[in-house]
Amino acid sequence: MRGNIDTDERPLVLIWEVTQACELACEHCRADAKLGRHPDELTTAEGKEVLDAAARFDENQLVVLSGGDPCKRPDLRDLVAYGDDLGLSMSLTPSGTSSLTDDVIADLSDAGLRRMALSIDGGDATSHDAFRGEAGSFEETIRAAKNAREANLPLQVNTTVCAQTVEELPAIRERVRDIGAVLWSVFFLVPVGRGQLLDPISPRRADRVMAWLAEVADEEPFGVKTTEAPQFRRVKLQQRDAGSDAGLERRSGIVAGDGFAFVSHTGEIYPSGFLPKSAGNVREDDLVDVYRESQLFTELRDRDALSGTCGECEFRQVCGGSRSRAFAHTGDPLASDPLCPYDPDGYQSVSGD
Ligand code: SF4
């Protein structure tokens, strides 16, 4: 259970990568985005079937339309309105480009969009634009954030943490506050797609960043969450409940396949966009059945099936490690998360500083 959501039955977050197409050439792009749309991309009718399936999970299912740049799809407004009519909570992760105009944002808000997430990977235009591979992206992102607020759309900021961005985090924190975001989602790099070209931070530095993020969450008006770093929960528990093991037996948080599911631009059903191991395709398989019953998804929800350090760890029910990072490094989604420096009793650390 996560709050009142049983993640054996439904994901907390369902992402549909509506297209791979994007004008940007970000250094870290998971989707390995291209300028043009893929010829085998899900059609409007197929996409509406994905949304129909999402509505069968339960009412108010959160659906995030991602990419690539979802604004590259001419039917985007239609899809948002269709999902909203079904009672879905529709969210969007557009790219910060000149095509994200105030008219587009207002139109999507009118169609029923409930939240927009924008990426900020540097504290100013120089660092952000260098990372995103496009001069002017920072300015377009800040402008889009302002327009979203004027359209009363709650804003989320997504940031990638890696060696190239980690020093920027304090400055990015200021930007998150300045633009009035409600949530800062901090993604710890998983080497997938073009992300393989970037350098991860060390496990011990990742722990220090998470300890700092816990302080940020206490001090700021916006929420802070991590993506592909569930050990944030372990770090917070160690900070606040040192010596207590209360609550460690109850599975919590969301990881790939457990509270999280992803449909690719061609319909493949993955536990996460960062764990591209297919459990089916929406063109042939029922999305709800795959989430609830496929071997891959059910194994990922069994924290006692984990191996290595994560399998021995007393925090595995509240953390579980990034299954995506384990898969990227070993090919086994149940292996240990190499970003974690924690040593359960009897385990020798293999992590560096
Ligand atoms: S060893 Fe695995 S389960 Fe334990 S805190 Fe680290 S990532 Fe989480």
Coordinates of C-alpha atoms and ligand atoms in Angstrom, one line a residue:
M1 CA 0.0 0.0 0.0
R2 CA 1.2 3.6 -0.7
G3 CA -1.2 5.8 1.2
N4 CA -4.6 4.4 0.1
I5 CA -3.2 2.9 -3.1
D6 CA -2.5 -0.8 -3.3
T7 CA 0.5 -1.0 -5.7
D8 CA -0.1 -4.7 -6.3
E9 CA -3.2 -3.6 -8.1
R10 CA -2.3 -0.3 -9.8
P11 CA 0.7 2.0 -10.4
L12 CA 0.8 5.3 -8.5
V13 CA 2.4 6.7 -11.7
L14 CA 1.8 5.5 -15.2
I15 CA 4.0 7.1 -17.8
W16 CA 3.2 7.0 -21.5
E17 CA 6.0 8.1 -23.8
V18 CA 3.8 9.5 -26.5
T19 CA 6.7 10.2 -28.9
Q20 CA 10.4 10.0 -29.2
A21 CA 10.5 13.2 -31.3
C22 CA 12.2 16.2 -29.7
E23 CA 14.1 19.3 -30.9
L24 CA 16.6 19.2 -28.0
A25 CA 19.6 16.9 -27.9
C26 CA 20.1 16.6 -24.1
E27 CA 23.3 14.9 -23.0
H28 CA 21.4 12.5 -20.7
C29 CA 18.3 11.7 -22.8
R30 CA 16.9 8.3 -21.7
A31 CA 14.7 8.2 -24.8
D32 CA 17.6 8.8 -27.2
A33 CA 15.2 11.3 -28.7
K34 CA 15.2 12.0 -32.5
L35 CA 14.0 15.0 -34.5
G36 CA 11.2 13.1 -36.2
R37 CA 8.4 10.9 -35.0
H38 CA 8.9 7.1 -35.2
P39 CA 6.8 5.6 -38.0
D40 CA 5.5 2.9 -35.6
E41 CA 4.5 5.3 -32.9
L42 CA 1.1 4.5 -31.2
T43 CA -1.7 6.1 -33.2
T44 CA -4.3 8.4 -31.7
A45 CA -6.8 5.5 -31.5
E46 CA -4.2 3.2 -29.9
G47 CA -3.2 5.9 -27.5
K48 CA -6.8 6.3 -26.4
E49 CA -6.9 2.6 -25.8
V50 CA -3.9 3.0 -23.5
L51 CA -5.9 5.7 -21.6
D52 CA -9.0 3.5 -21.5
A53 CA -6.8 0.8 -19.9
A54 CA -5.4 3.3 -17.4
A55 CA -8.9 4.2 -16.3
R56 CA -9.5 0.5 -15.5
F57 CA -6.8 0.6 -12.9
D58 CA -9.0 2.9 -10.8
E59 CA -10.5 6.3 -10.8
N60 CA -8.1 9.3 -10.8
Q61 CA -5.2 7.2 -12.1
L62 CA -2.2 9.5 -12.6
V63 CA -1.0 9.4 -16.2
V64 CA 2.1 11.3 -17.3
L65 CA 2.5 12.1 -21.0
S66 CA 6.2 12.2 -21.7
G67 CA 8.6 12.0 -24.6
G68 CA 10.8 13.0 -26.4
D69 CA 8.7 16.2 -26.4
P70 CA 5.0 15.3 -26.2
C71 CA 4.2 18.7 -27.8
K72 CA 5.5 17.1 -31.1
R73 CA 2.2 15.2 -31.3
P74 CA -0.5 17.2 -33.0
D75 CA -3.2 15.2 -31.1
L76 CA -1.8 16.1 -27.7
R77 CA -4.8 18.3 -26.7
D78 CA -7.2 15.6 -27.8
L79 CA -5.4 13.0 -25.7
V80 CA -5.3 15.2 -22.6
A81 CA -9.1 16.0 -23.0
Y82 CA -9.9 12.3 -23.6
G83 CA -8.0 11.2 -20.5
D84 CA -9.5 14.0 -18.4
D85 CA -13.0 12.9 -19.5
L86 CA -12.2 9.4 -18.3
G87 CA -11.4 10.8 -14.9
L88 CA -7.6 10.4 -15.2
S89 CA -5.2 12.8 -13.6
M90 CA -3.4 14.0 -16.7
S91 CA 0.2 15.4 -16.4
L92 CA 2.8 16.4 -19.0
T93 CA 6.6 16.6 -19.3
P94 CA 7.2 19.0 -22.3
S95 CA 10.6 20.1 -23.4
G96 CA 11.6 23.6 -22.8
T97 CA 11.5 24.9 -26.4
S98 CA 9.9 27.8 -28.3
S99 CA 7.0 25.6 -29.3
L100 CA 5.8 25.5 -25.7
T101 CA 4.0 28.9 -26.1
D102 CA 1.6 30.5 -23.7
D103 CA -1.3 29.6 -26.1
V104 CA -0.3 25.9 -26.0
I105 CA -0.1 25.9 -22.2
A106 CA -3.4 27.7 -21.8
D107 CA -5.0 25.3 -24.3
L108 CA -3.8 22.2 -22.5
S109 CA -4.9 23.6 -19.2
D110 CA -8.4 24.2 -20.7
A111 CA -8.3 20.6 -22.0
G112 CA -7.9 19.3 -18.4
L113 CA -4.2 19.1 -17.8
R114 CA -3.6 18.9 -14.0
R115 CA 0.2 19.3 -13.7
M116 CA 3.2 20.2 -15.9
A117 CA 6.8 19.1 -15.2
L118 CA 9.8 21.1 -16.6
S119 CA 13.4 20.2 -16.5
I120 CA 16.0 22.5 -15.0
D121 CA 19.6 21.0 -15.0
G122 CA 21.6 24.1 -14.3
G123 CA 21.2 27.2 -12.1
D124 CA 21.6 29.6 -15.0
A125 CA 21.3 29.7 -18.7
T126 CA 25.0 28.9 -19.3
S127 CA 25.0 25.6 -17.4
H128 CA 21.4 24.5 -18.2
D129 CA 21.8 25.2 -22.0
A130 CA 25.1 23.4 -22.1
F131 CA 23.6 20.3 -20.5
R132 CA 20.4 20.4 -22.7
G133 CA 22.4 21.0 -25.9
E134 CA 20.3 24.0 -27.0
A135 CA 21.0 27.7 -26.5
G136 CA 17.9 29.5 -25.2
S137 CA 16.4 26.4 -23.5
F138 CA 16.8 27.9 -20.0
E139 CA 15.0 31.1 -21.0
E140 CA 12.2 29.1 -22.7
T141 CA 11.8 26.9 -19.6
I142 CA 11.5 29.9 -17.2
R143 CA 9.0 31.5 -19.6
A144 CA 7.0 28.3 -19.8
A145 CA 7.0 28.1 -16.0
K146 CA 5.6 31.6 -15.7
N147 CA 2.9 30.8 -18.3
A148 CA 2.0 27.6 -16.5
R149 CA 1.5 29.5 -13.2
E150 CA -0.7 32.1 -15.0
A151 CA -2.8 29.2 -16.3
N152 CA -3.0 27.9 -12.7
L153 CA -1.2 24.7 -13.6
P154 CA 0.8 23.3 -10.7
L155 CA 4.5 23.0 -11.6
Q156 CA 7.0 20.2 -11.0
V157 CA 10.7 20.7 -11.7
N158 CA 12.8 17.7 -12.8
T159 CA 16.6 17.7 -12.3
T160 CA 19.2 15.1 -13.3
V161 CA 22.0 14.5 -10.7
C162 CA 25.3 13.4 -12.2
A163 CA 28.9 14.6 -12.0
Q164 CA 28.2 17.3 -14.6
T165 CA 25.3 18.8 -12.6
V166 CA 25.8 18.1 -8.9
E167 CA 27.5 21.4 -8.1
E168 CA 24.5 23.2 -9.6
L169 CA 22.0 21.8 -7.1
P170 CA 22.0 24.7 -4.6
A171 CA 21.5 27.2 -7.5
I172 CA 18.7 25.0 -9.0
R173 CA 17.0 24.9 -5.6
E174 CA 16.8 28.7 -5.8
R175 CA 15.2 28.5 -9.3
V176 CA 12.7 25.9 -8.1
R177 CA 11.6 28.3 -5.4
D178 CA 11.6 31.4 -7.6
I179 CA 9.2 29.9 -10.2
G180 CA 6.8 28.7 -7.5
A181 CA 7.1 24.9 -8.2
V182 CA 5.1 22.6 -5.9
L183 CA 7.6 19.7 -6.3
W184 CA 11.2 19.2 -7.1
S185 CA 11.9 15.7 -8.5
V186 CA 15.6 14.9 -8.3
F187 CA 16.6 12.1 -10.7
F188 CA 19.8 10.2 -9.9
L189 CA 21.4 9.2 -13.2
V190 CA 20.7 5.7 -14.6
P191 CA 23.0 4.9 -17.6
V192 CA 20.3 4.3 -20.2
G193 CA 20.1 5.8 -23.7
R194 CA 22.4 8.9 -24.0
G195 CA 22.7 8.9 -20.2
Q196 CA 25.5 6.4 -20.7
L197 CA 27.7 9.3 -21.8
L198 CA 27.4 11.0 -18.5
D199 CA 29.3 10.3 -15.3
P200 CA 27.4 9.2 -12.1
I201 CA 28.4 10.6 -8.8
S202 CA 29.9 8.2 -6.2
P203 CA 27.6 6.3 -3.8
R204 CA 28.8 8.2 -0.8
R205 CA 28.3 11.5 -2.5
A206 CA 24.8 10.4 -3.5
D207 CA 24.1 9.8 0.2
R208 CA 25.4 13.2 1.1
V209 CA 23.2 14.8 -1.6
M210 CA 20.2 12.9 -0.3
A211 CA 20.9 14.1 3.3
W212 CA 21.0 17.6 1.9
L213 CA 17.8 17.1 0.0
A214 CA 16.1 16.0 3.2
E215 CA 17.1 19.4 4.8
V216 CA 15.9 21.2 1.7
A217 CA 12.5 19.5 2.0
D218 CA 12.2 20.7 5.6
E219 CA 13.1 24.3 4.8
E220 CA 11.3 25.0 1.5
P221 CA 7.6 25.4 0.6
F222 CA 7.9 22.9 -2.2
G223 CA 8.1 19.1 -1.8
V224 CA 11.2 17.1 -2.7
K225 CA 11.2 13.6 -4.1
T226 CA 13.9 11.5 -5.7
T227 CA 13.6 9.4 -8.8
E228 CA 15.6 6.1 -9.2
A229 CA 17.0 6.7 -5.6
P230 CA 14.6 5.1 -3.2
Q231 CA 17.5 5.0 -0.7
F232 CA 16.3 8.6 0.1
R233 CA 13.9 6.9 2.5
R234 CA 16.7 5.0 4.2
V235 CA 18.8 8.2 4.5
K236 CA 15.8 10.1 6.0
L237 CA 15.1 7.2 8.4
Q238 CA 18.7 7.1 9.5
Q239 CA 18.6 10.9 10.1
R240 CA 15.3 11.0 12.0
D241 CA 14.9 7.6 13.7
A242 CA 18.4 6.5 14.5
G243 CA 18.3 3.2 16.3
S244 CA 14.6 2.5 15.6
D245 CA 13.5 -0.2 13.2
A246 CA 9.8 0.7 13.5
G247 CA 8.0 0.4 10.1
L248 CA 10.9 -1.4 8.3
E249 CA 8.7 -4.5 7.7
R250 CA 6.1 -2.7 5.6
R251 CA 6.7 -2.4 1.9
S252 CA 6.6 1.3 0.9
G253 CA 7.7 3.8 -1.7
I254 CA 7.6 3.2 -5.4
V255 CA 10.2 1.6 -7.6
A256 CA 10.1 0.3 -11.2
G257 CA 7.2 -2.2 -11.5
D258 CA 6.0 -1.5 -8.0
G259 CA 3.8 1.6 -8.1
F260 CA 5.4 2.6 -11.5
A261 CA 4.8 1.5 -15.1
F262 CA 5.8 2.8 -18.5
V263 CA 4.4 2.5 -22.0
S264 CA 6.9 3.2 -24.7
H265 CA 6.2 5.2 -28.0
T266 CA 5.7 1.8 -29.8
G267 CA 3.6 0.3 -27.0
E268 CA 6.1 -1.8 -25.1
I269 CA 5.2 -2.1 -21.4
Y270 CA 8.2 -1.6 -19.2
P271 CA 8.5 -1.4 -15.4
S272 CA 10.1 2.0 -15.9
G273 CA 11.5 4.1 -18.8
F274 CA 14.9 3.4 -17.2
L275 CA 14.3 -0.3 -17.1
P276 CA 13.6 -1.2 -20.8
K277 CA 12.8 -4.8 -20.3
S278 CA 9.4 -5.5 -21.9
A279 CA 6.6 -7.5 -20.2
G280 CA 4.3 -7.1 -23.1
N281 CA 2.9 -4.6 -25.7
V282 CA -0.3 -2.7 -25.5
R283 CA -1.1 -3.7 -29.1
E284 CA -1.4 -7.4 -28.0
D285 CA -1.6 -7.4 -24.2
D286 CA -3.8 -6.0 -21.6
L287 CA -1.9 -3.2 -19.7
V288 CA -3.8 -3.9 -16.4
D289 CA -3.1 -7.7 -16.6
V290 CA 0.6 -7.1 -17.4
Y291 CA 1.0 -4.8 -14.5
R292 CA -0.8 -7.0 -12.0
E293 CA 0.2 -10.5 -13.2
S294 CA 3.3 -10.6 -15.4
Q295 CA 6.3 -12.4 -13.9
L296 CA 8.5 -9.4 -14.4
F297 CA 6.2 -7.0 -12.5
T298 CA 5.3 -9.4 -9.7
E299 CA 8.9 -10.2 -9.1
L300 CA 9.8 -6.6 -8.9
R301 CA 7.2 -6.2 -6.1
D302 CA 8.7 -9.0 -4.0
R303 CA 11.4 -7.3 -2.0
D304 CA 12.4 -10.7 -0.6
A305 CA 13.4 -11.7 -4.1
L306 CA 16.2 -9.2 -4.2
S307 CA 19.7 -10.5 -4.3
G308 CA 23.1 -9.2 -3.1
T309 CA 23.3 -6.3 -0.7
C310 CA 19.7 -5.2 -1.3
G311 CA 18.5 -8.7 -0.6
E312 CA 20.2 -8.7 2.8
C313 CA 19.3 -5.1 3.8
E314 CA 17.0 -4.4 6.6
F315 CA 15.8 -1.3 4.7
R316 CA 14.7 -3.4 1.6
Q317 CA 10.9 -3.1 2.3
V318 CA 11.1 0.7 2.6
C319 CA 13.8 1.2 -0.1
G320 CA 14.4 -1.7 -2.4
G321 CA 17.1 0.1 -4.4
S322 CA 16.8 1.3 -8.0
R323 CA 15.8 -1.7 -10.0
S324 CA 16.6 0.2 -13.2
R325 CA 20.2 0.9 -12.1
A326 CA 20.6 -2.7 -11.1
F327 CA 19.4 -3.8 -14.5
A328 CA 21.6 -1.2 -16.4
H329 CA 24.7 -2.4 -14.6
T330 CA 24.1 -6.2 -14.4
G331 CA 21.2 -7.1 -16.7
D332 CA 19.4 -8.5 -13.6
P333 CA 16.6 -6.2 -12.3
L334 CA 16.7 -7.9 -8.9
A335 CA 20.4 -7.3 -8.3
S336 CA 21.8 -4.7 -5.9
D337 CA 21.7 -1.0 -6.6
P338 CA 25.4 0.1 -7.2
L339 CA 24.7 3.7 -6.2
C340 CA 24.1 2.7 -2.5
P341 CA 27.0 2.7 0.0
Y342 CA 25.0 1.1 2.8
D343 CA 26.5 -2.1 4.3
P344 CA 24.0 -4.4 6.0
D345 CA 25.6 -6.4 8.8
G346 CA 28.1 -8.9 7.3
Y347 CA 28.4 -7.2 4.0
Q348 CA 31.6 -5.6 2.8
S349 CA 31.3 -2.3 0.9
V350 CA 32.3 -2.3 -2.7
S351 CA 31.6 1.4 -3.1
G352 CA 34.0 4.3 -3.3
D353 CA 33.9 7.8 -2.0
Ligands
SF4_1 S1 21.3 -1.8 0.2 FE1 19.6 -1.7 -1.3 S2 17.8 -1.8 0.0 FE2 19.4 -1.3 1.4 S3 19.4 0.9 1.5 FE3 20.8 0.4 -0.1 S4 19.6 0.4 -2.1 FE4 18.2 0.3 -0.3

